[in-house]
mmCIF file of C-alpha atoms in Angstrom:
data_model
loop_
_atom_site.group_PDB
_atom_site.id
_atom_site.type_symbol
_atom_site.label_atom_id
_atom_site.label_comp_id
_atom_site.label_asym_id
_atom_site.label_seq_id
_atom_site.Cartn_x
_atom_site.Cartn_y
_atom_site.Cartn_z
ATOM 1 C CA UNK A 1 100.317 92.816 103.932
ATOM 2 C CA UNK A 2 100.922 96.610 103.339
ATOM 3 C CA UNK A 3 103.869 97.246 100.716
ATOM 4 C CA UNK A 4 106.457 99.398 100.526
ATOM 5 C CA UNK A 5 105.629 102.710 100.756
ATOM 6 C CA UNK A 6 107.727 105.904 100.474
ATOM 7 C CA UNK A 7 106.561 110.256 100.986
ATOM 8 C CA UNK A 8 106.727 111.969 98.916
ATOM 9 C CA UNK A 9 105.604 110.901 96.117
ATOM 10 C CA UNK A 10 106.719 113.774 93.757
ATOM 11 C CA UNK A 11 109.138 116.753 94.580
ATOM 12 C CA UNK A 12 110.594 120.115 93.122
ATOM 13 C CA UNK A 13 113.478 121.950 94.744
ATOM 14 C CA UNK A 14 116.226 123.988 93.199
ATOM 15 C CA UNK A 15 119.841 123.291 92.747
ATOM 16 C CA UNK A 16 121.640 123.696 95.804
ATOM 17 C CA UNK A 17 118.433 123.006 97.606
ATOM 18 C CA UNK A 18 118.424 119.679 99.874
ATOM 19 C CA UNK A 19 115.618 116.960 100.136
ATOM 20 C CA UNK A 20 115.245 113.921 102.623
ATOM 21 C CA UNK A 21 113.026 111.231 100.816
ATOM 22 C CA UNK A 22 110.928 108.845 103.235
ATOM 23 C CA UNK A 23 110.518 105.081 103.124
ATOM 24 C CA UNK A 24 108.645 102.691 105.276
ATOM 25 C CA UNK A 25 109.307 99.524 104.541
ATOM 26 C CA UNK A 26 107.036 95.941 104.851
ATOM 27 C CA UNK A 27 106.407 94.792 107.995
ATOM 28 C CA UNK A 28 108.708 92.900 109.620
ATOM 29 C CA UNK A 29 111.261 93.533 106.683
ATOM 30 C CA UNK A 30 114.785 94.512 108.706
ATOM 31 C CA UNK A 31 116.774 95.675 105.404
ATOM 32 C CA UNK A 32 115.873 98.954 103.264
ATOM 33 C CA UNK A 33 118.116 99.729 99.961
ATOM 34 C CA UNK A 34 117.601 103.119 98.320
ATOM 35 C CA UNK A 35 118.324 102.706 94.375
ATOM 36 C CA UNK A 36 118.356 106.126 91.543
ATOM 37 C CA UNK A 37 116.591 105.559 88.641
ATOM 38 C CA UNK A 38 117.463 107.183 85.277
ATOM 39 C CA UNK A 39 116.293 107.341 81.514
ATOM 40 C CA UNK A 40 120.394 107.050 81.213
ATOM 41 C CA UNK A 41 121.467 105.324 83.729
ATOM 42 C CA UNK A 42 119.037 103.058 84.468
ATOM 43 C CA UNK A 43 118.503 101.256 88.484
ATOM 44 C CA UNK A 44 121.321 102.278 90.289
ATOM 45 C CA UNK A 45 122.134 101.104 93.986
ATOM 46 C CA UNK A 46 122.662 104.098 96.816
ATOM 47 C CA UNK A 47 122.651 102.037 100.099
ATOM 48 C CA UNK A 48 121.650 99.709 102.403
ATOM 49 C CA UNK A 49 120.769 99.566 106.081
ATOM 50 C CA UNK A 50 119.708 97.222 108.123
ATOM 51 C CA UNK A 51 119.203 97.101 111.643
ATOM 52 C CA UNK A 52 119.780 100.711 111.682
ATOM 53 C CA UNK A 53 123.530 100.119 110.317
ATOM 54 C CA UNK A 54 124.390 100.796 106.497
ATOM 55 C CA UNK A 55 125.923 98.343 105.708
ATOM 56 C CA UNK A 56 126.511 98.427 102.034
ATOM 57 C CA UNK A 57 126.838 101.241 99.571
ATOM 58 C CA UNK A 58 126.850 102.526 95.840
ATOM 59 C CA UNK A 59 129.576 104.722 93.776
ATOM 60 C CA UNK A 60 127.200 108.047 94.831
ATOM 61 C CA UNK A 61 128.567 111.310 96.085
ATOM 62 C CA UNK A 62 128.787 112.054 99.941
ATOM 63 C CA UNK A 63 125.648 114.159 99.392
ATOM 64 C CA UNK A 64 123.665 111.626 99.226
ATOM 65 C CA UNK A 65 123.213 110.109 102.785
ATOM 66 C CA UNK A 66 120.903 108.135 104.899
ATOM 67 C CA UNK A 67 119.672 106.501 108.138
ATOM 68 C CA UNK A 68 117.248 103.588 109.130
ATOM 69 C CA UNK A 69 115.268 104.359 112.609
ATOM 70 C CA UNK A 70 114.513 101.262 114.945
ATOM 71 C CA UNK A 71 111.072 101.021 113.217
ATOM 72 C CA UNK A 72 113.347 100.247 109.899
ATOM 73 C CA UNK A 73 111.922 103.537 108.538
ATOM 74 C CA UNK A 74 114.012 104.368 106.800
ATOM 75 C CA UNK A 75 114.634 108.308 105.260
ATOM 76 C CA UNK A 76 117.732 109.180 102.495
ATOM 77 C CA UNK A 77 118.456 112.750 102.538
ATOM 78 C CA UNK A 78 120.847 114.788 99.363
ATOM 79 C CA UNK A 79 122.331 117.854 100.388
ATOM 80 C CA UNK A 80 123.758 120.598 97.511
ATOM 81 C CA UNK A 81 121.136 119.260 94.957
ATOM 82 C CA UNK A 82 122.501 119.738 91.711
ATOM 83 C CA UNK A 83 120.452 119.180 88.036
ATOM 84 C CA UNK A 84 122.088 115.682 87.810
ATOM 85 C CA UNK A 85 120.160 114.643 90.977
ATOM 86 C CA UNK A 86 116.838 114.695 88.997
ATOM 87 C CA UNK A 87 115.502 111.534 89.081
ATOM 88 C CA UNK A 88 113.343 108.719 90.691
ATOM 89 C CA UNK A 89 114.156 107.182 93.854
ATOM 90 C CA UNK A 90 113.074 103.604 95.009
ATOM 91 C CA UNK A 91 113.156 102.237 97.624
ATOM 92 C CA UNK A 92 113.170 98.596 98.284
ATOM 93 C CA UNK A 93 112.772 96.080 101.729
ATOM 94 C CA UNK A 94 113.682 93.033 102.073
ATOM 95 C CA UNK A 95 113.888 89.624 105.313
ATOM 96 C CA UNK A 96 117.495 90.223 105.355
ATOM 97 C CA UNK A 97 118.720 89.951 101.790
ATOM 98 C CA UNK A 98 117.749 88.434 98.783
ATOM 99 C CA UNK A 99 114.454 89.249 96.882
ATOM 100 C CA UNK A 100 114.223 92.759 97.545
ATOM 101 C CA UNK A 101 109.927 94.432 97.393
ATOM 102 C CA UNK A 102 110.027 98.276 96.261
ATOM 103 C CA UNK A 103 107.727 101.304 97.249
ATOM 104 C CA UNK A 104 106.623 103.439 93.902
ATOM 105 C CA UNK A 105 108.999 105.750 94.325
ATOM 106 C CA UNK A 106 109.291 108.975 94.470
ATOM 107 C CA UNK A 107 109.953 111.557 91.498
ATOM 108 C CA UNK A 108 112.588 114.335 91.884
ATOM 109 C CA UNK A 109 113.008 117.464 89.692
ATOM 110 C CA UNK A 110 115.884 119.685 90.287
ATOM 111 C CA UNK A 111 115.214 123.035 88.360
ATOM 112 C CA UNK B 1 133.439 93.236 88.470
ATOM 113 C CA UNK B 2 130.007 92.774 89.050
ATOM 114 C CA UNK B 3 127.479 93.682 85.678
ATOM 115 C CA UNK B 4 124.342 92.369 84.084
ATOM 116 C CA UNK B 5 123.988 92.682 80.564
ATOM 117 C CA UNK B 6 120.410 92.933 78.820
ATOM 118 C CA UNK B 7 121.196 93.087 74.590
ATOM 119 C CA UNK B 8 117.887 94.205 73.939
ATOM 120 C CA UNK B 9 116.422 97.605 74.426
ATOM 121 C CA UNK B 10 112.573 96.145 73.160
ATOM 122 C CA UNK B 11 111.820 93.347 71.901
ATOM 123 C CA UNK B 12 108.640 93.581 69.915
ATOM 124 C CA UNK B 13 106.196 90.094 69.626
ATOM 125 C CA UNK B 14 102.431 89.223 68.329
ATOM 126 C CA UNK B 15 100.118 87.437 70.379
ATOM 127 C CA UNK B 16 100.934 83.924 71.218
ATOM 128 C CA UNK B 17 104.305 83.621 69.713
ATOM 129 C CA UNK B 18 106.864 82.551 71.695
ATOM 130 C CA UNK B 19 109.051 85.190 73.800
ATOM 131 C CA UNK B 20 112.452 84.931 75.296
ATOM 132 C CA UNK B 21 114.491 87.944 77.190
ATOM 133 C CA UNK B 22 118.277 87.789 77.684
ATOM 134 C CA UNK B 23 120.115 88.558 80.344
ATOM 135 C CA UNK B 24 123.800 87.860 80.565
ATOM 136 C CA UNK B 25 125.838 88.370 83.838
ATOM 137 C CA UNK B 26 129.203 89.004 85.501
ATOM 138 C CA UNK B 27 129.705 88.126 88.600
ATOM 139 C CA UNK B 28 133.089 86.268 90.216
ATOM 140 C CA UNK B 29 131.216 83.630 92.817
ATOM 141 C CA UNK B 30 127.411 82.414 93.494
ATOM 142 C CA UNK B 31 125.109 84.917 92.261
ATOM 143 C CA UNK B 32 121.877 85.130 92.910
ATOM 144 C CA UNK B 33 119.368 86.088 89.877
ATOM 145 C CA UNK B 34 116.174 87.591 89.165
ATOM 146 C CA UNK B 35 113.683 88.977 87.136
ATOM 147 C CA UNK B 36 111.349 92.273 87.962
ATOM 148 C CA UNK B 37 108.856 93.650 85.885
ATOM 149 C CA UNK B 38 107.446 97.204 85.550
ATOM 150 C CA UNK B 39 103.651 97.549 83.934
ATOM 151 C CA UNK B 40 102.772 100.514 82.527
ATOM 152 C CA UNK B 41 102.143 103.449 85.927
ATOM 153 C CA UNK B 42 103.128 100.396 88.149
ATOM 154 C CA UNK B 43 105.976 100.053 91.054
ATOM 155 C CA UNK B 44 109.010 97.370 90.043
ATOM 156 C CA UNK B 45 107.528 94.013 91.018
ATOM 157 C CA UNK B 46 109.617 90.606 91.754
ATOM 158 C CA UNK B 47 108.574 88.524 88.738
ATOM 159 C CA UNK B 48 110.595 85.155 89.664
ATOM 160 C CA UNK B 49 114.105 84.830 91.560
ATOM 161 C CA UNK B 50 116.458 81.323 90.120
ATOM 162 C CA UNK B 51 116.107 79.607 93.542
ATOM 163 C CA UNK B 52 112.968 79.254 93.594
ATOM 164 C CA UNK B 53 112.655 77.311 90.203
ATOM 165 C CA UNK B 54 109.518 78.946 89.240
ATOM 166 C CA UNK B 55 106.646 80.111 87.140
ATOM 167 C CA UNK B 56 105.444 82.546 87.406
ATOM 168 C CA UNK B 57 102.370 84.395 84.363
ATOM 169 C CA UNK B 58 103.357 81.319 82.441
ATOM 170 C CA UNK B 59 107.458 82.779 82.385
ATOM 171 C CA UNK B 60 110.365 80.732 83.584
ATOM 172 C CA UNK B 61 113.809 81.107 83.445
ATOM 173 C CA UNK B 62 116.818 78.718 84.240
ATOM 174 C CA UNK B 63 120.106 79.709 85.517
ATOM 175 C CA UNK B 64 123.102 78.370 83.089
ATOM 176 C CA UNK B 65 126.666 79.510 85.167
ATOM 177 C CA UNK B 66 129.043 77.945 82.079
ATOM 178 C CA UNK B 67 126.577 80.576 79.639
ATOM 179 C CA UNK B 68 126.997 83.026 82.400
ATOM 180 C CA UNK B 69 122.641 83.671 81.436
ATOM 181 C CA UNK B 70 119.433 83.562 83.087
ATOM 182 C CA UNK B 71 117.480 84.292 80.018
ATOM 183 C CA UNK B 72 113.473 84.450 80.354
ATOM 184 C CA UNK B 73 110.784 82.528 78.469
ATOM 185 C CA UNK B 74 107.793 82.339 77.417
ATOM 186 C CA UNK B 75 105.932 79.918 75.426
ATOM 187 C CA UNK B 76 102.977 82.104 74.053
ATOM 188 C CA UNK B 77 103.337 85.821 74.440
ATOM 189 C CA UNK B 78 99.804 87.948 75.992
ATOM 190 C CA UNK B 79 99.486 91.781 75.251
ATOM 191 C CA UNK B 80 98.954 91.764 79.279
ATOM 192 C CA UNK B 81 103.190 90.942 78.981
ATOM 193 C CA UNK B 82 103.944 93.866 77.729
ATOM 194 C CA UNK B 83 105.759 95.652 79.908
ATOM 195 C CA UNK B 84 109.883 96.418 81.211
ATOM 196 C CA UNK B 85 111.773 93.787 82.296
ATOM 197 C CA UNK B 86 114.893 93.518 84.431
ATOM 198 C CA UNK B 87 117.360 91.327 85.112
ATOM 199 C CA UNK B 88 119.253 91.890 88.245
ATOM 200 C CA UNK B 89 121.618 90.594 90.224
ATOM 201 C CA UNK B 90 122.182 89.823 93.987
ATOM 202 C CA UNK B 91 125.612 91.781 94.742
ATOM 203 C CA UNK B 92 127.957 89.873 97.597
ATOM 204 C CA UNK B 93 129.510 92.790 99.492
ATOM 205 C CA UNK B 94 130.905 93.305 102.198
ATOM 206 C CA UNK B 95 129.509 90.239 103.598
ATOM 207 C CA UNK B 96 125.721 91.178 102.954
ATOM 208 C CA UNK B 97 123.367 90.776 99.472
ATOM 209 C CA UNK B 98 121.420 93.701 99.523
ATOM 210 C CA UNK B 99 122.228 95.713 96.695
ATOM 211 C CA UNK B 100 120.949 94.897 93.527
ATOM 212 C CA UNK B 101 122.479 94.930 90.057
ATOM 213 C CA UNK B 102 120.041 95.550 87.208
ATOM 214 C CA UNK B 103 120.263 95.346 83.607
ATOM 215 C CA UNK B 104 119.422 97.873 81.245
ATOM 216 C CA UNK B 105 115.725 96.620 81.200
ATOM 217 C CA UNK B 106 114.103 95.650 77.820
ATOM 218 C CA UNK B 107 111.222 96.605 76.809
ATOM 219 C CA UNK B 108 108.509 93.892 75.836
ATOM 220 C CA UNK B 109 106.153 94.950 73.197
ATOM 221 C CA UNK B 110 103.217 92.135 72.738
ATOM 222 C CA UNK B 111 101.302 92.906 69.836
ATOM 223 C CA UNK B 112 97.468 91.846 69.045
#
């Protein structure tokens, strides 16, 4: 089976802009979770989607949002970008819960 | 509060030496614990999970509920084990376990 894929792999944006990141889960996986990874805070959970519904949400501002489509593909959106949003954004998929399988990440740089 | 603590940022050992990467957790319930590994320039990979009780690449980890620990061990380290290791806990939030709580990670360096 193909692994989790994420696009784009790299992005450069400026403050105030918005960005959309995409994630395609492993075939058959219905749960998609998103994480932010930074040197200072490590890996932090953003939100999880299952069957097109947000099932779980981390402690991030409302500027961070996501959605999941009927084919389980997911997108996350960050509006009004801030310098502190520069990070590696990871997507992970799982069958329903438990072990998660990660994509390569999208590295976002906000200037 | 749910929390995972990896007390060592960096662990350096010689090839052939035993290695133990420490992980302690705080969780009010029955946790599911994982170890993930990230080799240089590669994605985060699942190494093992406590419910499987497997040995992967010679690594084992036992869940000790009394000490709230899930230490990762290998009797003889290899140079190819050099990587970043993350301990993670699957939190039961709102009835789902779709979020992982990660420790800050331990960088393992195995010297020849």
